Coordinates of C-alpha atoms in Angstrom, one line a residue:
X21 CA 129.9 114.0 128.0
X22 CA 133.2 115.9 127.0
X23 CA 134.9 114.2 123.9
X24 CA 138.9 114.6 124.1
X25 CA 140.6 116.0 121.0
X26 CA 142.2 113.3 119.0
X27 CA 145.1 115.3 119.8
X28 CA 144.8 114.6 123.3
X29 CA 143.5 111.2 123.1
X30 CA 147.1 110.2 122.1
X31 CA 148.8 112.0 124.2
X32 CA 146.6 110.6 127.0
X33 CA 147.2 107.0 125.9
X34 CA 151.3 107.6 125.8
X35 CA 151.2 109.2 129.2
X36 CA 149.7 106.0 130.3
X37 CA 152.3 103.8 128.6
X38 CA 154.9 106.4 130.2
X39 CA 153.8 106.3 133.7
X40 CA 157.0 106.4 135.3
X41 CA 156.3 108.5 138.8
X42 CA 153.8 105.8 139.1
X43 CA 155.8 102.9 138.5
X44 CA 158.9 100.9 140.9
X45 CA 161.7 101.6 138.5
X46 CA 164.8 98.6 139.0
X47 CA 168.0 98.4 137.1
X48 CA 169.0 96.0 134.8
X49 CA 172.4 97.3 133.9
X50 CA 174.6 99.2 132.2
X51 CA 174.0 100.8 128.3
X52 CA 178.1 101.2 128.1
X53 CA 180.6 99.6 127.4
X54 CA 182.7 100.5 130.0
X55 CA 180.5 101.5 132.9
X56 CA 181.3 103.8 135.3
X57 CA 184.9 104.7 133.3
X58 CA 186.2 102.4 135.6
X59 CA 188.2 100.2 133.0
X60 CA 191.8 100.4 132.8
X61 CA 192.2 99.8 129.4
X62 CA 190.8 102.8 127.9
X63 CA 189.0 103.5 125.0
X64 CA 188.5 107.0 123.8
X65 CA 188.0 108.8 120.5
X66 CA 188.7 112.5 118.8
X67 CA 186.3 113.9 116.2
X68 CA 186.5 117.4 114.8
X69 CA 183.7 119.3 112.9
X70 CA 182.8 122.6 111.2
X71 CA 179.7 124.3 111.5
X72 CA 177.4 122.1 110.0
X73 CA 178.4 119.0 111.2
X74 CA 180.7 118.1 108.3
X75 CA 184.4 118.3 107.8
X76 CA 185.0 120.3 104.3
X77 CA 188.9 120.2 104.5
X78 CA 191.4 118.8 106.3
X79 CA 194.2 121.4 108.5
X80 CA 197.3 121.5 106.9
X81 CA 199.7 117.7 108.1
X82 CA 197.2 117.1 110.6
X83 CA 195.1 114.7 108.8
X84 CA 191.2 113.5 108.6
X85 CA 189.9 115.3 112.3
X86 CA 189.1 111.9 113.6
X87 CA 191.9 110.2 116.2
X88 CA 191.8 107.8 119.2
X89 CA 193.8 106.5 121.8
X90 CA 193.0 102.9 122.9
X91 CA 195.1 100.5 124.7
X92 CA 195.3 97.4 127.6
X93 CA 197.7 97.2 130.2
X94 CA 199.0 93.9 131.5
X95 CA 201.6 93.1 133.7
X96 CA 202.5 97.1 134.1
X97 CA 202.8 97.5 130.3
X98 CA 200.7 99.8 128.1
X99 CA 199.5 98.0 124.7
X100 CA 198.6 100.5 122.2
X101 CA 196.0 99.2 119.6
X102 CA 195.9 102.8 117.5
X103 CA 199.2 104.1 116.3
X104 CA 200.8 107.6 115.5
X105 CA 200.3 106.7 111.7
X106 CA 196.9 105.8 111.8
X107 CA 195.7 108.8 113.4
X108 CA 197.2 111.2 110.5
X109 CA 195.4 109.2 108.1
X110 CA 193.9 111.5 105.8
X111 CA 192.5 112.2 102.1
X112 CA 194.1 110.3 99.5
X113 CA 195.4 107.7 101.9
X114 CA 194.3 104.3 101.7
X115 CA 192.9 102.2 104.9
X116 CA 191.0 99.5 104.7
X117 CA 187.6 98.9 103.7
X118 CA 187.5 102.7 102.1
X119 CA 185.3 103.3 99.5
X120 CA 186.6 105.1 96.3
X121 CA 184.3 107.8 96.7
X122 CA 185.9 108.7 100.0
X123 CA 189.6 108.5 99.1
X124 CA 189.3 112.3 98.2
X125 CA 186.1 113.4 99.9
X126 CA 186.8 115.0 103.3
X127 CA 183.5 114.3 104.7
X128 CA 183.1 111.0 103.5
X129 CA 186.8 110.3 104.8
X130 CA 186.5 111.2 108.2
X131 CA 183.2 108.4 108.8
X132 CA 185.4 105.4 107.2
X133 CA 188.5 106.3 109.2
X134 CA 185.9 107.2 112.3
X135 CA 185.1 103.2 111.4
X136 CA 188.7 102.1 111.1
X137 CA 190.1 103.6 114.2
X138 CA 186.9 101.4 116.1
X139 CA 188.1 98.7 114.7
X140 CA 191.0 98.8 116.1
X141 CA 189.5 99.7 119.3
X142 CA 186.3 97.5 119.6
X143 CA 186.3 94.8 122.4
X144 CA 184.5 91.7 122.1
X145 CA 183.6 91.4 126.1
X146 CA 180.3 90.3 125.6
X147 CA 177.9 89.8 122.2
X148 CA 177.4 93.8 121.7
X149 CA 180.8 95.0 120.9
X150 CA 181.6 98.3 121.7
X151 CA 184.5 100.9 121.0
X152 CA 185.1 104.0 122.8
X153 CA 184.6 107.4 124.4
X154 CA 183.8 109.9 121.9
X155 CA 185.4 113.5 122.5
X156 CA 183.6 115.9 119.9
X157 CA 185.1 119.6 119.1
X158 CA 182.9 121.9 116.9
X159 CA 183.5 125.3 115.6
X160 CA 180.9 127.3 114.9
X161 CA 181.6 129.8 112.1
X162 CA 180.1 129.5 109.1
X163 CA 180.8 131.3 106.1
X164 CA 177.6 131.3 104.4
X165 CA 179.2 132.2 101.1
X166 CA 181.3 129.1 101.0
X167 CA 177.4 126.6 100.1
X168 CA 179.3 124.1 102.2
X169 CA 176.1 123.8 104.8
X170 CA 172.6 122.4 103.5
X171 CA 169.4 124.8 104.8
X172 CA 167.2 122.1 106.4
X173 CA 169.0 119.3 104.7
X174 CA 168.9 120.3 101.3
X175 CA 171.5 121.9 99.4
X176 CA 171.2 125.5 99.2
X177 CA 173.3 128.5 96.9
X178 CA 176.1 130.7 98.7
X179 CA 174.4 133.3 100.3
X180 CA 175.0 136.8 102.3
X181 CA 174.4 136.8 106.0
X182 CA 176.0 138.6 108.8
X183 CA 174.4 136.4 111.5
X184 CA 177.1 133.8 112.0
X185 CA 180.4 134.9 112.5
X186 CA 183.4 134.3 110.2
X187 CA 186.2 136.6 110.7
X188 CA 188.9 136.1 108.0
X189 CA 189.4 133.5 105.0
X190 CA 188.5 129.8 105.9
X191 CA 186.7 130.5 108.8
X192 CA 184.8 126.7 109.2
X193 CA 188.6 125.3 109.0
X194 CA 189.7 121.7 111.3
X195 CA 191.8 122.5 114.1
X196 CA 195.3 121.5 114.8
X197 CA 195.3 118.6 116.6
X198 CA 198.5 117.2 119.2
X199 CA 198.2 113.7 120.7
X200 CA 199.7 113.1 124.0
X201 CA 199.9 109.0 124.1
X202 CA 198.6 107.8 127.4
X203 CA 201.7 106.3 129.1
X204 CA 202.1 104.8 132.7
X205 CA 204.0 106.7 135.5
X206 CA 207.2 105.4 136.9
X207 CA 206.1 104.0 139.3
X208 CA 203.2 101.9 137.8
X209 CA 200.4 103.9 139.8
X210 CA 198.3 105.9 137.6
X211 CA 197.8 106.0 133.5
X212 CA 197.8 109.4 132.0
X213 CA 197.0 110.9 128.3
X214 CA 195.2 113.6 126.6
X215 CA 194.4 115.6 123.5
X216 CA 195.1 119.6 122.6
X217 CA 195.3 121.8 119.6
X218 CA 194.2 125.1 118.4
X219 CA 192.1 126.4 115.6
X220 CA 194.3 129.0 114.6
X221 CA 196.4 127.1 112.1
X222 CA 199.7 129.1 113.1
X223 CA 202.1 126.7 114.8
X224 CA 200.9 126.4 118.1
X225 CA 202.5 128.2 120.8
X226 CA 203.0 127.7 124.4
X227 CA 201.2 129.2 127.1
X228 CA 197.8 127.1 126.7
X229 CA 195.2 129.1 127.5
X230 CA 197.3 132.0 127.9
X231 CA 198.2 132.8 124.8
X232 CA 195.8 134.8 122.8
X233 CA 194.6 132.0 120.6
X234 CA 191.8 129.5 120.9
X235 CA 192.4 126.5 122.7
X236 CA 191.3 123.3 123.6
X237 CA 192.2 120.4 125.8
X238 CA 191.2 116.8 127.2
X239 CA 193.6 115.0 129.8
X240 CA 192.5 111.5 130.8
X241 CA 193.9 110.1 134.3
X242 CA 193.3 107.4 136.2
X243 CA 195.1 105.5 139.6
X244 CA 195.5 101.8 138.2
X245 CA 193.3 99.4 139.4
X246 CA 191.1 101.9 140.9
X247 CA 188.1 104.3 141.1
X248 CA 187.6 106.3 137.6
X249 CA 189.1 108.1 134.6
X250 CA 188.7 111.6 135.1
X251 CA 188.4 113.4 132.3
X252 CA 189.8 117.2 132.8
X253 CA 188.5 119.7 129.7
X254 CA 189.3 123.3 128.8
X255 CA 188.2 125.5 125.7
X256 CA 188.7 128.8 125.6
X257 CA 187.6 130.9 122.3
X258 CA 189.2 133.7 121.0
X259 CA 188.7 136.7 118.2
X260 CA 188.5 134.2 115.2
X261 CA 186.7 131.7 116.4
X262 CA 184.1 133.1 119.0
X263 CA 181.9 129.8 118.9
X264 CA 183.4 126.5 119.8
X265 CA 181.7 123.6 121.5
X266 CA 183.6 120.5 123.5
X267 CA 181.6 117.4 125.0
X268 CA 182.4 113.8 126.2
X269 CA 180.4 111.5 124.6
X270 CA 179.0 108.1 124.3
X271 CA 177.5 107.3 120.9
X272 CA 175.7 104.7 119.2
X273 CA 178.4 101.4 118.4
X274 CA 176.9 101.5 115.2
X275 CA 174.2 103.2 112.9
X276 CA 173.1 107.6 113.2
X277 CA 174.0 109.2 116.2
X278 CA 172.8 112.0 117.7
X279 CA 173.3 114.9 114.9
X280 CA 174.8 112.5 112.0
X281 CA 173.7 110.7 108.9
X282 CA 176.3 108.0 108.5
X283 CA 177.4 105.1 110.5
X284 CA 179.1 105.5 113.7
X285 CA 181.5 103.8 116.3
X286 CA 181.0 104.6 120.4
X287 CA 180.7 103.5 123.6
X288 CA 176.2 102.7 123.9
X289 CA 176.2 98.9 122.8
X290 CA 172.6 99.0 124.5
X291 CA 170.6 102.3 123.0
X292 CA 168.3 103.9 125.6
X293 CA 164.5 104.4 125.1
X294 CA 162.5 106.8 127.4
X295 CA 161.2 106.3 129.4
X296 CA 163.7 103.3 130.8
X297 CA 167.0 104.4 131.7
X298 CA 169.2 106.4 133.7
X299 CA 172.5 108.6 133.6
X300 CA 174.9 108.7 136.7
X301 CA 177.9 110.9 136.5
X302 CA 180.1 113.5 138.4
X303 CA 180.6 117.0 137.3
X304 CA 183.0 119.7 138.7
X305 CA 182.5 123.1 136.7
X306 CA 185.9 124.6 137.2
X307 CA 185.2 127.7 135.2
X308 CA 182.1 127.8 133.2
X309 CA 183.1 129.9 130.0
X310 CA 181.3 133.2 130.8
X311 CA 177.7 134.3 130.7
X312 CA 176.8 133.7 126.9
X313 CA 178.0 129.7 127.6
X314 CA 175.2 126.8 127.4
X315 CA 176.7 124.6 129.5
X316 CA 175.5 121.3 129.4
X317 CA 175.0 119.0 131.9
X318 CA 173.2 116.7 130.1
X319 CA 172.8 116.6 126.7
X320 CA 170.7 113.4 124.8
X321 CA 170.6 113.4 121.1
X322 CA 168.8 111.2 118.3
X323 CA 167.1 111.0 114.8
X324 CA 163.3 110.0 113.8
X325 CA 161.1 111.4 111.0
X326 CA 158.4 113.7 111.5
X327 CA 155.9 110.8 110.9
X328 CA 157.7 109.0 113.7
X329 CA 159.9 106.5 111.6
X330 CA 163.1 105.7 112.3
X331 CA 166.0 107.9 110.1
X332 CA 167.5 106.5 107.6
X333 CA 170.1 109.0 106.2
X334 CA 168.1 110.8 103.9
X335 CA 168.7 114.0 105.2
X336 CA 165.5 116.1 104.0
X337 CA 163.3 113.9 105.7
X338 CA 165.6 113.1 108.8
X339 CA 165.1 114.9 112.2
X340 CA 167.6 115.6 114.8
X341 CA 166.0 116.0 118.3
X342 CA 167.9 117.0 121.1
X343 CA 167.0 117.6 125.2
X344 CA 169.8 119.9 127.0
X345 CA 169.8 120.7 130.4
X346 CA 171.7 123.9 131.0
X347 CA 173.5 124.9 134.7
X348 CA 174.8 128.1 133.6
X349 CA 173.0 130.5 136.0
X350 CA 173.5 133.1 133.3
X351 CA 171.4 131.5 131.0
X352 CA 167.9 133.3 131.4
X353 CA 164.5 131.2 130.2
X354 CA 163.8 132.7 126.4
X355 CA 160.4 131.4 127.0
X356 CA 157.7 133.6 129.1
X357 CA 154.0 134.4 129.1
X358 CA 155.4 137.3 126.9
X359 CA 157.1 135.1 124.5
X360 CA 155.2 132.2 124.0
X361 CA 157.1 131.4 120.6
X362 CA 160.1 130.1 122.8
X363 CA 158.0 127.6 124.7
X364 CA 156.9 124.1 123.6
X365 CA 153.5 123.9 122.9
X366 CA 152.4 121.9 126.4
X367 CA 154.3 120.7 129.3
X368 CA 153.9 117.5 131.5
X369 CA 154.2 117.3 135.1
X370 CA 155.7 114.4 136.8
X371 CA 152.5 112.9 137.6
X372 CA 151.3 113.4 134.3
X373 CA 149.2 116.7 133.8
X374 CA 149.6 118.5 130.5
X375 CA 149.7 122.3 130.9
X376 CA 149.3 124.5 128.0
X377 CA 152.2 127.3 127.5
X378 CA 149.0 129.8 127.0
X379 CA 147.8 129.0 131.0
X380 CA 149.7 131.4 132.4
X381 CA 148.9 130.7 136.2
X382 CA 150.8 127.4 135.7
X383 CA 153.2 126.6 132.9
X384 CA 156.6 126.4 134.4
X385 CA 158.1 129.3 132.0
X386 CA 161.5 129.4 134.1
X387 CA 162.1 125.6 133.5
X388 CA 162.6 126.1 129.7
X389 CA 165.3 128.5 128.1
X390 CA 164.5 128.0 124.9
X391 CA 162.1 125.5 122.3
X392 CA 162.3 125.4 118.3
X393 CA 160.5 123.4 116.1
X394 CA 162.0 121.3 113.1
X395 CA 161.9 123.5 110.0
X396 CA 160.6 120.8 107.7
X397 CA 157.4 120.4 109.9
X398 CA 154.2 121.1 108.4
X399 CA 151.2 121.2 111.3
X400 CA 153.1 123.7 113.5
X401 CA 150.6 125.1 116.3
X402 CA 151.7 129.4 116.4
X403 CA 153.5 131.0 117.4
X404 CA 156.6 128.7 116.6
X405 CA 160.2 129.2 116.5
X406 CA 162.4 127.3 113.7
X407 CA 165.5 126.1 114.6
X408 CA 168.5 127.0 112.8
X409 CA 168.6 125.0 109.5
X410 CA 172.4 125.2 108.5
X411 CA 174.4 124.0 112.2
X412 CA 173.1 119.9 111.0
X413 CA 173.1 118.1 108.2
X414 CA 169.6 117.7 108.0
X415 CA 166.7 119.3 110.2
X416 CA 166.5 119.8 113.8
X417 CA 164.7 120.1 116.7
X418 CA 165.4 121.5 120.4
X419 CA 164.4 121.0 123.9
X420 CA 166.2 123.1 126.2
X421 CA 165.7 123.3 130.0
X422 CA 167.0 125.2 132.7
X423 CA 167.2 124.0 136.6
X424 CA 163.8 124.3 138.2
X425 CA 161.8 122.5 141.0
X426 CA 159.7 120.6 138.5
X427 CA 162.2 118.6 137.3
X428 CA 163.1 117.9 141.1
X429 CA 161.4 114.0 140.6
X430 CA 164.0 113.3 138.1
X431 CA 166.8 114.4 140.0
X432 CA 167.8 117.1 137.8
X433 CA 169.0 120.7 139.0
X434 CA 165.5 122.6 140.7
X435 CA 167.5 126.1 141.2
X436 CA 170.1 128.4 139.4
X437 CA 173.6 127.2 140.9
X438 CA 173.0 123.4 141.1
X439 CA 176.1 121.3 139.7
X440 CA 178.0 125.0 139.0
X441 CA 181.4 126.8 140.1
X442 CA 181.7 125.1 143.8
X443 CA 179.4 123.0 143.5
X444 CA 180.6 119.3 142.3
X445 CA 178.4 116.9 142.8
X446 CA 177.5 112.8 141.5
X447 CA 173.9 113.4 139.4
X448 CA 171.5 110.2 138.8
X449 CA 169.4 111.5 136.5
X450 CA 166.4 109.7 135.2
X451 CA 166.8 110.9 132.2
X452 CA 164.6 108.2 130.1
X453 CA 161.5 109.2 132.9
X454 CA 162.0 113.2 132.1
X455 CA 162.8 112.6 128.0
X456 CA 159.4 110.6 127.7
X457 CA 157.7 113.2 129.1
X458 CA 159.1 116.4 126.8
X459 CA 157.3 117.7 124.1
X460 CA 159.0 117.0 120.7
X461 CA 156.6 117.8 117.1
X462 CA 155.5 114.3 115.2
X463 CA 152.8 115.2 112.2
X464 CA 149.3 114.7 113.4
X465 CA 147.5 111.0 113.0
X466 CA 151.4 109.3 113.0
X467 CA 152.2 107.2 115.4
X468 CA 154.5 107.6 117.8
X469 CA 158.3 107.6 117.5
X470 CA 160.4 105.5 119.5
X471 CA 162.6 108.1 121.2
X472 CA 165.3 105.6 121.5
X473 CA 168.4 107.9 122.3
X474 CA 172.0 107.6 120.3
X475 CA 173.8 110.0 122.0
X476 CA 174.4 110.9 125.4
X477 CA 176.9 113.7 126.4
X478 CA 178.2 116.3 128.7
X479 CA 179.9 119.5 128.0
X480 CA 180.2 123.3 127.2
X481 CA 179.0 124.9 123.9
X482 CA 180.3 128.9 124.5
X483 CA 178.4 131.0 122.3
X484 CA 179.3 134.3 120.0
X485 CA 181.1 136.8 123.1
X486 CA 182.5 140.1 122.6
X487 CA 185.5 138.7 124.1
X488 CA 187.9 135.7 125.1
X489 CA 186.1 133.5 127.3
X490 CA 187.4 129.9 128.9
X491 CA 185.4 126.7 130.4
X492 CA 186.9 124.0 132.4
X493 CA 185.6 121.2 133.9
X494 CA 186.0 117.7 134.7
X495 CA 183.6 114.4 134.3
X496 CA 183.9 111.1 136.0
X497 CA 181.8 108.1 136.8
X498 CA 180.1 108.3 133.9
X499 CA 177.5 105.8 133.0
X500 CA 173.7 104.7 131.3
X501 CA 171.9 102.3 133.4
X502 CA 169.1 100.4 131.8
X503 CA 165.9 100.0 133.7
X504 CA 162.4 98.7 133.7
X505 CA 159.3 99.6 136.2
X506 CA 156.8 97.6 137.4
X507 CA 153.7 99.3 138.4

């Protein structure tokens, strides 16, 4: 008789526990706060970062990078909860409950006011409160001489590298940021607001998108009473800053969210765990942001040790695990029988066979573009591929797909095009059946993490181009639907 590996002994037992193909899968309800968008009274939030997840200084008069807009509407009036002076709160500014360590630390400012503004926005509609949409803007230049990013999530000396860019002085800078209140037409119909800025710090000139700089944008609209927010992005990068990322968001209420290590306000007052939940949303890809852009249209974020414990915000034992599904057609798969180091180490079918990135007659190489492992990991299985250490605050760990037929049962993308230019479309995604399923690195003999998901969002990350390149899209409907299966 054949005796498993104890390897595979595990994995055999969580497969069982995972069963989901196998299993009559019924809702329960929603994870958000607001399902669907479907609320009038909206609740939506502005965070800004640099490279490395952090803030390091504030723009000149704009403030800590963290804003929201949140407000009810009776009786065809707008009630603002947030106003114009609490969103320039910044360094050296009292709010309440601020620590003194914060008053002048950037990156400690930023998570108390990010805790402020949700007070102010948090409703009480049922026993998990919750607070609001999360909009998140990252720029990714890194000057690698400045020590402001931790390798891995430990401190690390200024050093020389020409593999990020950072064009000029004060590369990893906060953008300008202008606030466009959301007020109600004149004749009581629809609701309408947004947020736009720059990151060149010049004043910011008009012509949007046109004008040589980068730019970025989220307009909010709605019809009152009626059908969804529609949430309209655009981000376009220019010379400076070739890297920028924008996504709409729902984050943990409170506690780590997906790529953070301090306590955070959003719109999940139920936290998903794989294999039980799903996502529903509608995508239109307007433009996509050219051929180097990851675009994602689903993209699931959270934080356990490699020994499978839950974080707990010390960095240099943290993990950050991600799962990104990316539509761009122009995103080729990194991983191939050829290069084996961009593959995870096994995949699992839907109905529960492992295949091992070595059989080459089987392992769907074209449904992954690219796998790294956590740097901090210690029983790696070559050839592996680290993730880059510096773009979190502590270590990290990635599971990106591309649209292929074996993900067809979980009602993702199976071909290049799906849910791109032309192609808008409502997605249910059972994302908690495909997450349980992925292959994320946990130090042998532990037991298993609880892949309990913090973050759940949608967006475009446009990487290093030669040249000026611009994404737009819109997302509506969105929401996280609890579930359980029966088998």
């Amino acid at each position: 008789m054949e005796i498993l590996p104890l390897k595979d002994i595990f994995w055999t037992s969580m497969l069982l526990v995972c069963c989901v193909s196998c299993a009559k899968i019924s809702e329960i309800g929603s994870a958000v706060g607001d399902p669907g968008m479907r609320r009038d009274g909206l609740r939506v939030g502005f965070e800004a970062w640099n490279f490395c997840n952090q803030v390091g200084k504030e723009a000149p008069s704009m403030g800590s990078p963290r804003a929201a807009d949140c407000f009810d509407l009776s009786k065809k009036t707008l009630y603002h909860r947030v106003s114009d002076a609490d969103n320039k709160l910044g360094t050296g500014k009292q709010l309440p409950g601020l620590s003194k360590k914060a008053l002048h630390n950037a990156d400690l400012y930023a998570a108390e006011k990010e805790k402020y503004l949700g007070s102010l926005c948090e409703v009480k509609d049922t026993s998990k409160p919750w607070q609001f949409w999360m909009i998140m803007l990252k720029n990714g230049n890194y000057d690698t001489n400045s020590g402001l990013c931790p390798k891995n999530g430990k401190k690390v000396a200024p050093f020389n590298s020409r593999k990020f860019p950072c064009p000029g002085n004060d590369c990893m800078n906060q953008p300008l940021l202008y606030h466009e209140r959301t007020n109600l037409s004149g004749d009581g119909s629809t609701m309408r607001g947004g947020f736009h800025g720059s990151y060149e710090l010049d004043p910011l000139r008009s012509g949007g998108v046109n004008n040589g700089i980068s730019y970025y944008e989220v307009v909010w609209e709605k019809n009152v009473g009626s059908g969804s927010w529609v949430f309209s992005h655009k981000l376009k990068t220019s010379k400076l800053y070739p890297w920028l990322m924008l996504y709409l968001r729902a984050d943990a209420t409170k506690g780590f969210s997906g790529g953070y290590h301090y306590d955070t306000r959003g719109m999940l007052k139920t936290l998903p765990e794989s294999p039980n939940f799903k996502v529903r949303l509608t995508l239109d890809v307007k433009q996509g942001g050219g051929p180097k852009s990851q675009f994602y249209l689903i993209d699931i974020g959270s934080c356990w040790k490699n020994d499978g414990n839950p974080c707990n915000g010390d960095t240099h034992t943290d993990i950050t695990r991600y799962s990104e599904m990316i539509i761009n057609p122009a995103t080729q798969a990194w991983c191939s029988p050829e290069t084996l180091v961009n593959c995870p180490p096994f995949h699992i079918t839907p109905n529960n066979k492992k295949i091992y990135r070595n059989d080459t007659n089987n392992f769907p190489y074209g449904a992954y573009h690219y796998y790294c492992a956590p740097g901090n990991a210690k029983h790696l299985e070559a050839p592996y591929s680290i993730c880059d250490p510096y773009s979190n605050p502590q270590a990290q760990e990635l599971v990106q797909l591309l649209p292929h037929p074996i993900w067809a049962e979980y009602g993702y993308p199976t071909k290049p095009g799906d849910g791109w230019i032309g192609d808008s479309r409502t997605w249910e995604l059972d994302v908690g059946g495909l997450s349980s399923r992925l292959y994320f690195y946990q130090d042998p003999g532990t037991t298993s993490a609880k892949r309990i998901w913090t973050s759940i969002d949608v967006g475009a990350e446009i990487f290093v181009s030669n040249k000026d390149e611009v994404a737009e899209w819109t997302i509506s409907d969105f929401d996280v639907i609890i579930t359980s299966s029966s088998i």
